[in-house]
Amino acid sequence: MCGIAGYWDRSNQSSPAESQRIVTAMTDTLITRGPDSSGIWLDPAAGVALGHRRLAILDLSPEGAQPMLSTDGRYAIVFNGEIYNFAVLRTELSQQGYQFRGHSDTEVMLAAVTEWGLTVALQKFVGMFAFALWDTQERVLHLCRDRAGEKPLYYGWVGDTLLFGSELKALVAHPQWQGKIDRSALTLFVRYGYIPAPHSIYEGISKLTPGTTISFNSEHPTATPIPYWDLQTVVEKGMRDRFQGTDAEAIAQLDKLLREIIQEQMVADVPLGAFLSGGIDSSTIVALMQAQSTRPIKTFSIGFTEQQYNEAEYAKSVAAHLGTEHTELYVTPADALGVIPQLPQLYDEPFADPSQIPTFLLSKMTREHVTVSLSGDAGDELFGGYSRYFIGIDIWQKISWIPLGMRQFYAKLLMSVPPKQWDGIVDRIGQFAPKLQNVQAGRKIHKIAGALASKQPLEMYRELLSTWKNPADIVLNSTEPATIVTHPPDWLDLQLDFAERMMYLDMMSYLPDDILVKVDRAAMAVSLESRVPFLDRRAIEFAWQLPLSMKLRNNQGKWLLRQVLYQYVPSELIDRPKMGFGVPIDSWLRAELRDWAESLLAEQRLEREGFFNVRAVRQQWDEHLSGEFDRSYALWNILMFQAWLEEHPQLN
């Protein structure tokens, strides 16, 4: 795991010494991504500069250092990530006569490109990666990103110079940088709390979309990302080749597949462990790690004193049953609040998923013990874990026959009861139905009420995802761009069930642009490598072969994954309502964070900066402070942009 940055100056006006100084400044911004060493490579004749910061995981010797040249000198690479099947590829290449100097996956990548070409090599790589590859012979710069989007890569032209890097701060460090806020991208952020690829907060700067490569040459500086793998193809193949086996055969096959994937991802030359929340996904990963280890796996969780946010007790029980070496940290409100001033720097562009706070604290604690940690992310998207998948179907089946006007009436009726009152009502019912306790009912009921007025199923899905319903009315002088969520492809309706359509869209947007961003930035801020076994290509492809009945059954999600886990952990330690991974932002904004928020949302400040509809934002703030309504998620989006903007005063 590392940080990469560099540029291609087509005017080639910088001396080698100046180029070295520039690319060093760019990579120095990424030091937490690679604290162990740094490296620079220049092609002075072409104006290309590649920079690298290294977090040494495999082949800790100098032979694994980057930038790295291919044996024949044709290719130079800077690479962030891990190729998990590098040993298999190394053997295959050795049989073809290739001789290796060291033992790194980077050298295997270069050999694969040399022997098979970039397109074939990308098809063979199994792992998480973002890399820049300079072809000195053809004078082409290739930028490539892994299939699921685990590793980030930004790029864009500033004048005659193409900039790229793992994070935006590396691009900002270039002396030609001219950043301007993209108000269209800001509307997307206001709606979702994240900025979906290919957009970024800056005009002219893009995120490379997952599963694509983009190639620039001197004759054609403009280029379009080309997919070497795409989820639509995987889904369509899965529809054609549905898994035909029995439940028992599916359980055995998934167990075997995940064991193989996890065994590959447990390879490291540094200490390794796993995040453990006690939920289905992380418990499955840890159970299969422990089943293949001769010593206790190191596991990590954090807890909160607020019971409705605390999963640490469940994680501790699972760890005890599996026999892991478990470490937990109970976080005080002061600990969590102390993270908030760091968020604009940690996330580098506006990002507003409140679980970013506990994710950073968990990563920080984990890094004190290990350098690599496996996580259970993506289990929800692949195996049907989010409640919207099964509740969404149920709701739509029950309401679709009701005239739209009547549904809108019932929606207003539900919304007329403040979330706080709904919480009280459901808590009282929860005395007789324990599964309804600590479920944050008010917020969920208001979400469902908003969905009632939807005309189509996917419109209901968008409603469930949207924090602000009409962001172009909130962001001044803006137009909201179309995304795959607002304008899904027509083939989805023709081939997929409603729940599968939601899973597909989550895999395309919410997972790479929210969940994976959250984990990558939090972990890399403390130099921790995070690995996600569920995002192995083989797991994704197998999951999409499964019939929906093996994911959603008995009004529960992740049926098949549960059956695999029950072989290792008793169901009574696992089965409980999904809690998520959050913090009490709603109450903090009325108490500990009130002064901070009031400063960022001050009427005169908002008017002076000129990004938001002041009246609309202030109304949400006043309603939240009244205690009757929970506007914390909508406000958190605005506050995270405001906090980020405060760190970039030149943009005001």
XYZ file of C-alpha atoms in Angstrom:
652
model
C 0.000 0.000 0.000
C 1.438 3.296 -1.043
C 0.816 6.746 -2.422
C 1.561 7.702 -6.013
C 1.759 11.036 -7.812
C 3.312 12.535 -10.891
C 2.827 14.555 -14.022
C 3.480 14.832 -17.714
C 4.503 18.320 -18.788
C 4.005 18.320 -22.569
C 5.789 21.668 -22.855
C 8.762 20.119 -21.051
C 9.996 23.409 -19.642
C 11.318 22.163 -16.293
C 14.892 21.117 -15.717
C 15.516 17.676 -14.156
C 16.344 19.343 -10.854
C 13.110 21.366 -10.951
C 11.084 18.292 -11.920
C 12.550 16.374 -9.011
C 11.660 19.169 -6.620
C 8.087 19.364 -7.928
C 7.321 15.654 -7.792
C 8.906 15.419 -4.349
C 6.562 18.124 -3.108
C 3.630 16.191 -4.583
C 4.524 12.882 -2.977
C 5.410 14.489 0.362
C 1.708 15.281 0.775
C 1.101 11.507 0.753
C 3.590 10.569 3.449
C 1.024 8.785 5.640
C 0.170 6.535 2.699
C 3.824 5.586 2.451
C 5.957 6.466 5.481
C 8.716 3.900 4.912
C 10.498 5.386 1.900
C 10.099 7.476 -1.236
C 11.304 7.372 -4.806
C 11.335 9.451 -8.005
C 11.875 8.601 -11.654
C 12.161 11.093 -14.504
C 12.055 10.901 -18.270
C 13.610 14.339 -18.981
C 13.221 14.059 -22.735
C 9.449 13.597 -22.416
C 8.741 15.766 -19.371
C 7.392 12.811 -17.351
C 7.908 12.603 -13.591
C 6.758 9.668 -11.432
C 6.754 9.772 -7.633
C 6.089 7.150 -4.985
C 5.689 6.877 -1.214
C 6.094 3.344 0.117
C 4.339 1.452 2.891
C 6.354 -1.766 2.733
C 4.139 -4.873 2.944
C 5.742 -7.426 0.591
C 9.467 -7.741 -0.176
C 10.717 -5.224 2.368
C 14.114 -5.135 0.663
C 15.274 -2.387 -1.737
C 14.320 -4.731 -4.601
C 10.676 -3.855 -3.894
C 11.218 -0.088 -4.056
C 9.413 2.143 -6.562
C 9.323 3.703 -9.088
C 10.380 0.467 -10.769
C 11.603 -0.188 -14.300
C 10.905 -3.299 -16.335
C 13.898 -5.506 -17.100
C 14.088 -4.249 -20.683
C 13.773 -0.611 -19.557
C 10.636 0.015 -21.594
C 8.154 0.529 -18.752
C 8.293 2.595 -15.570
C 5.598 2.134 -12.930
C 4.359 3.652 -9.691
C 1.811 1.397 -8.034
C -0.524 1.588 -5.029
C -2.133 -1.630 -3.788
C -1.586 -5.376 -3.757
C -1.737 -8.090 -6.415
C -2.874 -11.115 -4.423
C -2.208 -13.704 -7.129
C 1.293 -12.427 -7.870
C 2.873 -15.753 -6.801
C 0.802 -17.668 -9.381
C 1.641 -15.126 -12.071
C 5.311 -15.218 -11.086
C 5.384 -18.990 -11.558
C 3.696 -18.697 -14.950
C 6.153 -16.026 -16.073
C 9.145 -17.971 -14.754
C 8.074 -20.953 -16.850
C 8.202 -18.645 -19.865
C 11.820 -17.818 -19.051
C 11.465 -14.579 -17.101
C 14.068 -14.146 -14.329
C 13.136 -12.054 -11.279
C 15.458 -9.913 -9.174
C 13.284 -9.625 -6.062
C 10.025 -10.921 -4.603
C 7.593 -8.017 -5.006
C 4.244 -7.992 -6.775
C 5.323 -4.796 -8.560
C 8.072 -6.631 -10.435
C 5.556 -9.316 -11.404
C 3.222 -6.622 -12.766
C 5.969 -5.195 -14.972
C 6.913 -8.635 -16.216
C 3.255 -9.390 -16.992
C 2.864 -6.189 -19.004
C 6.125 -6.860 -20.845
C 5.190 -10.442 -21.719
C 1.433 -10.141 -22.361
C 0.678 -6.462 -22.882
C -1.278 -4.193 -20.569
C -4.794 -5.357 -21.477
C -4.089 -9.053 -20.926
C -2.101 -8.323 -17.766
C -4.981 -6.341 -16.283
C -7.322 -9.260 -16.942
C -4.970 -11.543 -15.029
C -4.372 -9.287 -12.007
C -6.379 -10.162 -8.907
C -6.102 -7.444 -6.321
C -6.621 -3.816 -5.421
C -4.580 -1.283 -7.316
C -4.133 2.120 -8.861
C -1.035 2.652 -10.944
C 0.629 4.852 -13.534
C 2.632 3.130 -16.267
C 4.881 5.101 -18.615
C 5.758 3.423 -21.892
C 9.075 4.978 -22.924
C 8.918 3.357 -26.366
C 5.436 4.448 -27.423
C 5.434 7.632 -25.316
C 2.111 6.719 -23.678
C 1.076 7.249 -20.053
C -1.437 4.669 -18.811
C -3.479 5.193 -15.635
C -5.289 2.107 -14.307
C -7.656 1.374 -11.424
C -8.850 -1.901 -9.899
C -12.201 -3.493 -10.696
C -14.167 -2.460 -7.614
C -12.471 0.875 -6.927
C -10.650 0.022 -3.710
C -7.715 2.293 -4.512
C -8.199 5.931 -5.595
C -6.700 7.763 -8.539
C -7.314 11.407 -9.543
C -6.145 13.015 -12.773
C -6.623 16.097 -14.937
C -4.972 18.621 -17.194
C -3.779 21.972 -15.897
C -2.688 23.833 -19.002
C -0.220 21.611 -20.855
C 0.473 19.464 -17.803
C -1.332 16.248 -16.912
C -1.415 15.725 -13.146
C -2.281 12.504 -11.314
C -2.170 11.229 -7.762
C -3.710 9.042 -5.075
C -5.272 12.073 -3.432
C -6.158 15.586 -4.533
C -3.627 17.161 -2.183
C -0.832 15.766 -4.354
C -2.226 17.568 -7.414
C -2.692 20.785 -5.434
C 1.031 20.727 -4.592
C 2.032 21.194 -8.248
C 3.100 24.819 -8.946
C 0.758 25.113 -11.957
C -2.306 24.098 -9.928
C -5.372 26.274 -10.441
C -8.261 24.896 -8.445
C -11.848 26.010 -8.860
C -14.824 24.436 -7.095
C -17.138 22.529 -9.393
C -20.635 23.574 -8.308
C -22.182 20.711 -10.265
C -20.113 18.231 -8.266
C -21.164 20.085 -5.125
C -24.819 19.323 -5.886
C -23.934 15.626 -5.963
C -22.181 15.965 -2.635
C -25.189 17.722 -1.108
C -27.474 14.915 -2.302
C -25.348 11.903 -1.323
C -22.709 13.055 1.137
C -20.004 11.938 -1.295
C -18.920 12.895 -4.812
C -19.391 9.980 -7.234
C -16.800 9.206 -9.900
C -15.807 10.504 -12.356
C -16.500 13.846 -10.673
C -14.316 15.579 -8.099
C -14.796 18.784 -6.149
C -12.529 20.608 -8.620
C -13.397 21.580 -12.172
C -11.348 19.680 -14.721
C -10.138 17.023 -12.281
C -11.598 13.517 -12.472
C -11.580 10.308 -10.513
C -10.680 7.362 -12.708
C -13.715 5.087 -12.655
C -13.250 1.536 -11.310
C -12.297 -1.181 -13.742
C -10.939 1.206 -16.372
C -7.698 2.391 -17.869
C -7.047 5.729 -19.552
C -4.098 6.306 -21.874
C -2.547 9.611 -22.923
C -0.050 10.213 -25.701
C 1.585 13.326 -27.084
C -0.503 13.334 -30.270
C -3.856 12.907 -28.480
C -3.709 14.452 -25.011
C -7.451 14.054 -24.503
C -8.591 10.534 -23.720
C -11.559 8.544 -22.443
C -11.441 5.765 -19.823
C -11.806 2.315 -21.380
C -13.176 -0.556 -19.272
C -11.184 -3.771 -19.034
C -13.813 -5.192 -16.643
C -17.341 -4.011 -15.974
C -20.054 -5.064 -13.573
C -22.778 -5.062 -16.234
C -21.016 -7.877 -18.074
C -20.632 -9.794 -14.811
C -24.307 -9.344 -13.981
C -25.516 -10.363 -17.435
C -23.318 -13.471 -17.355
C -24.604 -14.275 -13.878
C -28.188 -14.020 -15.124
C -27.411 -16.473 -17.943
C -25.422 -18.905 -15.802
C -27.420 -18.987 -12.582
C -26.143 -21.253 -9.829
C -28.148 -24.465 -10.155
C -26.977 -26.356 -7.083
C -28.698 -27.058 -3.797
C -28.496 -24.869 -0.715
C -25.908 -27.210 0.776
C -23.791 -27.057 -2.385
C -23.967 -23.252 -2.429
C -22.858 -23.084 1.203
C -19.927 -25.411 0.538
C -18.866 -23.547 -2.612
C -18.987 -20.099 -0.979
C -17.092 -21.398 2.041
C -14.366 -22.859 -0.189
C -14.142 -19.740 -2.348
C -13.872 -17.334 0.586
C -11.253 -19.547 2.239
C -9.099 -19.386 -0.894
C -9.489 -15.622 -1.236
C -8.776 -14.948 2.425
C -5.750 -17.240 2.399
C -4.301 -15.167 -0.457
C -5.043 -11.914 1.346
C -3.374 -13.104 4.554
C 0.021 -13.042 2.805
C 2.163 -10.210 4.210
C 5.672 -9.661 5.504
C 4.336 -7.457 8.324
C 1.854 -8.010 11.210
C -1.728 -8.638 10.063
C -5.161 -8.595 11.709
C -8.826 -7.835 11.063
C -11.575 -5.391 11.954
C -14.350 -7.139 13.891
C -17.703 -5.475 14.534
C -19.473 -8.688 15.493
C -21.775 -8.433 12.461
C -22.232 -11.013 9.713
C -19.577 -9.716 7.315
C -16.609 -9.075 9.579
C -17.359 -12.191 11.654
C -17.278 -14.334 8.507
C -13.927 -12.898 7.451
C -12.424 -13.422 10.911
C -13.877 -16.929 11.262
C -12.300 -18.035 7.978
C -9.008 -16.348 8.855
C -8.890 -18.126 12.201
C -9.834 -21.463 10.629
C -6.685 -21.223 8.479
C -4.274 -19.874 11.096
C -2.161 -21.783 13.591
C -2.098 -18.813 15.970
C -4.800 -16.451 17.231
C -5.759 -13.795 14.696
C -5.488 -10.236 15.998
C -8.934 -8.600 15.922
C -10.009 -5.049 16.700
C -13.220 -3.256 17.556
C -14.322 -0.027 19.179
C -17.294 0.620 21.400
C -19.409 3.568 22.474
C -21.112 4.358 25.747
C -24.273 5.223 23.791
C -25.933 1.801 23.665
C -27.715 2.326 20.344
C -24.327 2.771 18.628
C -22.363 0.102 20.497
C -21.487 -3.243 18.903
C -18.346 -3.922 20.929
C -20.048 -6.430 23.226
C -21.124 -8.533 20.253
C -17.654 -8.387 18.728
C -16.118 -9.481 22.035
C -18.421 -12.516 22.196
C -17.571 -13.560 18.640
C -13.847 -13.082 19.300
C -14.066 -15.202 22.446
C -15.855 -17.987 20.600
C -13.313 -18.014 17.753
C -10.327 -17.640 20.069
C -8.859 -14.508 18.522
C -6.465 -12.110 20.223
C -8.999 -9.339 20.640
C -8.402 -5.665 21.367
C -11.200 -3.191 21.954
C -11.318 0.493 22.705
C -14.279 2.308 24.178
C -14.457 5.755 22.683
C -15.645 8.739 24.675
C -17.533 11.609 23.076
C -14.394 13.693 23.580
C -12.361 11.168 21.546
C -14.826 11.256 18.679
C -15.256 15.008 18.761
C -11.495 15.411 18.645
C -11.427 13.779 15.218
C -13.779 16.273 13.583
C -11.213 19.081 13.063
C -9.003 16.555 11.228
C -11.661 15.389 8.767
C -11.043 17.973 5.984
C -7.388 16.944 5.820
C -8.066 13.222 6.196
C -10.625 13.069 3.410
C -9.060 15.706 1.159
C -12.314 16.519 -0.625
C -15.714 17.000 1.014
C -16.988 13.711 2.487
C -19.912 13.438 4.871
C -20.549 9.857 5.982
C -20.569 10.295 9.801
C -19.162 6.790 10.253
C -15.896 8.300 9.010
C -15.282 9.222 12.659
C -15.375 5.727 14.220
C -13.648 4.305 11.131
C -10.673 6.583 11.718
C -10.573 5.799 15.444
C -10.714 2.064 14.728
C -7.943 2.361 12.144
C -5.773 4.373 14.509
C -6.128 1.823 17.288
C -5.554 -1.091 14.905
C -2.358 0.465 13.507
C -0.812 0.390 16.967
C -0.734 -3.413 16.655
C -0.622 -4.386 12.955
C 0.181 -2.931 9.529
C -2.478 -4.806 7.511
C -6.115 -5.363 8.440
C -8.833 -7.291 6.608
C -12.396 -5.940 6.662
C -15.894 -7.201 5.897
C -16.869 -4.349 3.594
C -18.985 -5.155 0.503
C -20.816 -8.085 2.089
C -24.001 -6.015 2.157
C -23.854 -5.045 -1.508
C -23.002 -8.545 -2.744
C -25.204 -10.705 -0.549
C -28.172 -8.434 0.158
C -27.482 -7.022 3.587
C -29.077 -3.576 3.558
C -32.617 -3.440 4.863
C -33.673 -1.442 1.808
C -33.210 -4.578 -0.304
C -35.910 -6.635 1.392
C -37.940 -3.840 2.986
C -37.909 -1.924 -0.306
C -39.487 -4.835 -2.146
C -42.074 -5.309 0.572
C -42.957 -1.613 0.688
C -43.287 -1.292 -3.077
C -45.447 -4.407 -3.384
C -47.765 -3.070 -0.709
C -48.010 0.526 -1.931
C -47.668 0.401 -5.705
C -51.403 -0.224 -6.220
C -52.356 2.783 -4.077
C -52.978 5.984 -6.075
C -50.031 8.355 -5.952
C -52.072 11.153 -4.357
C -53.116 8.915 -1.499
C -49.552 7.746 -0.949
C -48.381 11.344 -0.803
C -51.068 12.013 1.819
C -49.866 9.121 3.995
C -46.277 10.288 3.564
C -47.165 13.717 4.928
C -49.001 12.063 7.808
C -45.945 10.021 8.800
C -43.661 13.033 8.394
C -45.916 15.138 10.625
C -44.781 13.106 13.642
C -41.220 14.185 14.509
C -38.580 11.421 14.601
C -38.099 11.913 18.325
C -41.737 11.021 18.950
C -41.509 7.996 16.657
C -38.481 6.831 18.652
C -40.517 6.994 21.836
C -43.445 5.111 20.297
C -41.258 2.321 18.919
C -39.243 2.070 22.153
C -42.457 1.450 24.066
C -43.436 -1.255 21.575
C -39.909 -2.612 21.890
C -40.597 -3.646 25.467
C -42.676 -6.462 23.960
C -40.634 -6.915 20.770
C -36.881 -6.767 21.580
C -35.887 -6.635 17.899
C -37.384 -3.147 17.712
C -35.122 -1.739 20.404
C -32.297 0.670 19.509
C -33.197 0.831 15.802
C -33.357 4.667 15.395
C -36.955 4.244 14.247
C -37.816 7.900 13.751
C -35.184 8.545 11.110
C -36.083 5.319 9.277
C -39.819 6.036 9.325
C -39.201 9.465 7.831
C -37.047 7.833 5.142
C -39.846 5.387 4.337
C -42.376 8.210 4.303
C -40.287 10.021 1.731
C -40.256 6.871 -0.402
C -44.045 6.515 -0.318
C -44.514 9.334 -2.802
C -42.266 7.699 -5.418
C -43.677 6.988 -8.873
C -41.304 4.111 -9.712
C -39.259 1.588 -7.668
C -35.894 3.140 -8.555
C -37.261 6.570 -7.700
C -37.926 5.166 -4.229
C -34.345 3.897 -4.125
C -33.031 7.375 -5.008
C -35.233 8.824 -2.291
C -33.726 6.469 0.277
C -30.197 7.494 -0.751
C -30.778 11.238 -0.993
C -30.097 13.528 1.945
C -31.293 16.650 0.096
C -34.022 16.009 -2.473
C -33.364 18.943 -4.829
C -29.705 19.870 -4.391
C -29.642 22.262 -7.348
C -32.034 24.444 -5.310
C -29.554 24.418 -2.413
C -26.303 25.021 -4.340
C -26.439 28.427 -5.999
C -25.785 28.759 -9.740
C -25.602 25.024 -10.258
C -26.981 22.172 -12.319
C -26.965 18.623 -11.006
C -25.196 16.204 -13.367
C -26.788 12.910 -14.325
C -25.401 9.866 -12.514
C -26.075 6.162 -12.699
C -28.327 6.579 -9.652
C -30.493 9.343 -11.122
C -30.405 7.898 -14.652
C -29.887 4.118 -14.387
C -29.410 2.150 -17.620
C -32.529 0.737 -19.249
C -31.275 -2.852 -19.159
C -31.647 -2.933 -15.367
C -35.442 -2.937 -15.617
C -35.401 -5.692 -18.210
C -33.162 -8.210 -16.469
C -33.086 -7.647 -12.708
C -35.413 -7.851 -9.771
C -35.880 -4.579 -7.862
C -33.570 -5.723 -5.046
C -30.891 -6.764 -7.539
C -31.171 -3.395 -9.273
C -30.482 -1.689 -5.959
C -27.491 -3.966 -5.308
C -26.089 -3.183 -8.751
C -26.420 0.577 -8.272
C -24.875 0.367 -4.796
C -21.913 -1.543 -6.254
C -21.492 1.127 -8.910
C -21.727 4.217 -6.712
C -22.329 3.937 -2.959
C -19.706 1.243 -2.387
C -16.723 2.732 -4.290
C -17.495 6.393 -3.654
C -18.627 6.239 -0.018
C -17.710 2.988 1.769
C -14.335 2.391 0.124
C -13.347 6.067 0.257
C -14.193 6.141 3.948
C -12.016 3.122 4.735
C -9.129 4.011 2.422
C -8.657 7.553 3.721
C -9.116 6.612 7.391
C -6.688 3.702 7.174
C -4.100 5.501 5.057
C -4.131 8.484 7.411
C -2.459 6.194 9.975
C -0.442 4.116 7.450
C -2.652 1.042 7.780
C -3.350 -1.179 4.775
C -6.966 -2.344 4.607
C -7.912 -5.352 2.480
C -11.440 -6.297 1.390
C -11.797 -10.029 0.591
C -15.407 -9.749 -0.601
C -14.225 -7.555 -3.477
C -12.099 -10.246 -5.026
C -13.252 -10.662 -8.619
C -14.196 -14.306 -7.996
C -16.429 -13.397 -5.038
C -18.200 -10.696 -7.046
C -18.790 -13.023 -9.978
C -20.045 -15.884 -7.782
C -22.384 -13.586 -5.851
C -24.019 -12.434 -9.075
C -24.649 -16.037 -10.134
C -26.699 -16.688 -7.014
C -30.493 -16.558 -7.260
C -32.019 -13.822 -5.135
C -33.583 -16.453 -2.869
C -30.096 -17.368 -1.643
C -29.533 -13.782 -0.554
C -32.944 -12.661 0.696
C -34.940 -15.260 2.603
C -37.389 -15.177 5.497
C -37.371 -11.371 5.411
C -33.648 -11.359 6.126
C -30.642 -10.443 4.038
C -27.385 -12.341 3.474
C -29.003 -15.761 3.897
C -26.189 -17.707 2.232
C -23.445 -15.788 3.992
C -25.171 -16.456 7.319
C -25.180 -20.193 6.632
C -21.442 -20.140 5.989
C -20.863 -18.233 9.217
C -23.123 -20.517 11.284
C -20.611 -23.310 10.628
C -18.132 -21.392 12.779
C -20.170 -19.125 15.072
C -23.524 -19.933 16.762
C -26.449 -18.001 15.314
C -27.389 -16.584 18.720
C -24.120 -14.588 18.725
C -24.900 -13.088 15.326
C -28.613 -12.656 14.699
C -29.737 -9.174 15.698
C -30.914 -6.003 13.941
C -28.280 -4.314 11.775
C -26.876 -1.284 13.610
C -24.518 0.323 11.147
C -21.367 2.071 12.290
C -22.339 5.520 13.411
C -22.048 8.188 16.061
C -24.732 10.414 17.652
C -24.236 13.376 15.344
C -27.834 14.478 15.947
C -27.373 15.092 19.685
C -23.827 16.428 19.313
C -25.012 19.159 16.960
C -27.387 20.363 19.663
C -24.737 20.244 22.385
C -20.970 19.737 22.071
C -20.815 20.720 18.373
C -23.344 23.523 18.460
C -20.887 26.428 18.573
C -18.695 24.858 15.883
C -21.697 24.287 13.626
C -23.156 27.729 14.261
C -19.881 29.313 13.200
C -19.816 27.368 9.922
C -23.520 27.990 9.257
C -23.566 31.648 10.241
C -25.898 33.578 7.967
C -23.380 36.279 7.036
C -20.716 33.681 6.326
C -22.953 31.653 4.036
C -23.977 34.796 2.163
C -20.366 35.941 1.779
C -19.138 32.592 0.464
C -22.064 32.307 -1.933
C -22.367 28.544 -2.349
C -25.650 27.750 -0.605
C -29.246 28.894 -0.362
C -28.901 30.545 3.020
C -32.578 30.461 3.925
C -32.920 26.725 3.244
C -29.802 25.817 5.235
C -30.734 28.027 8.184
C -34.229 26.548 8.257
C -32.802 23.043 8.585
C -30.480 24.244 11.349
C -33.301 25.897 13.296
C -35.534 22.834 12.967
C -32.746 20.600 14.210
C -31.997 22.814 17.194
C -35.679 22.700 18.167
C -35.219 18.998 18.967
C -38.373 17.980 17.174
C -36.679 17.064 13.896
C -33.462 15.261 13.150
C -31.782 17.157 10.319
C -28.317 15.914 11.248
C -27.528 14.099 7.994
C -28.572 16.999 5.795
C -26.659 19.422 7.990
C -23.598 17.173 8.176
C -23.261 17.360 4.384
C -23.248 21.157 4.503
C -20.967 21.269 7.548
C -18.382 18.942 5.995
C -18.190 21.151 2.919
C -17.933 24.251 5.083
C -15.173 22.689 7.193
C -13.331 21.641 4.029
C -13.717 25.121 2.540
C -12.297 26.652 5.718
C -9.128 24.616 5.109
C -8.924 26.057 1.569
C -9.372 29.818 2.036
C -7.997 30.544 -1.445
C -11.234 29.101 -2.869
C -13.530 31.572 -1.078
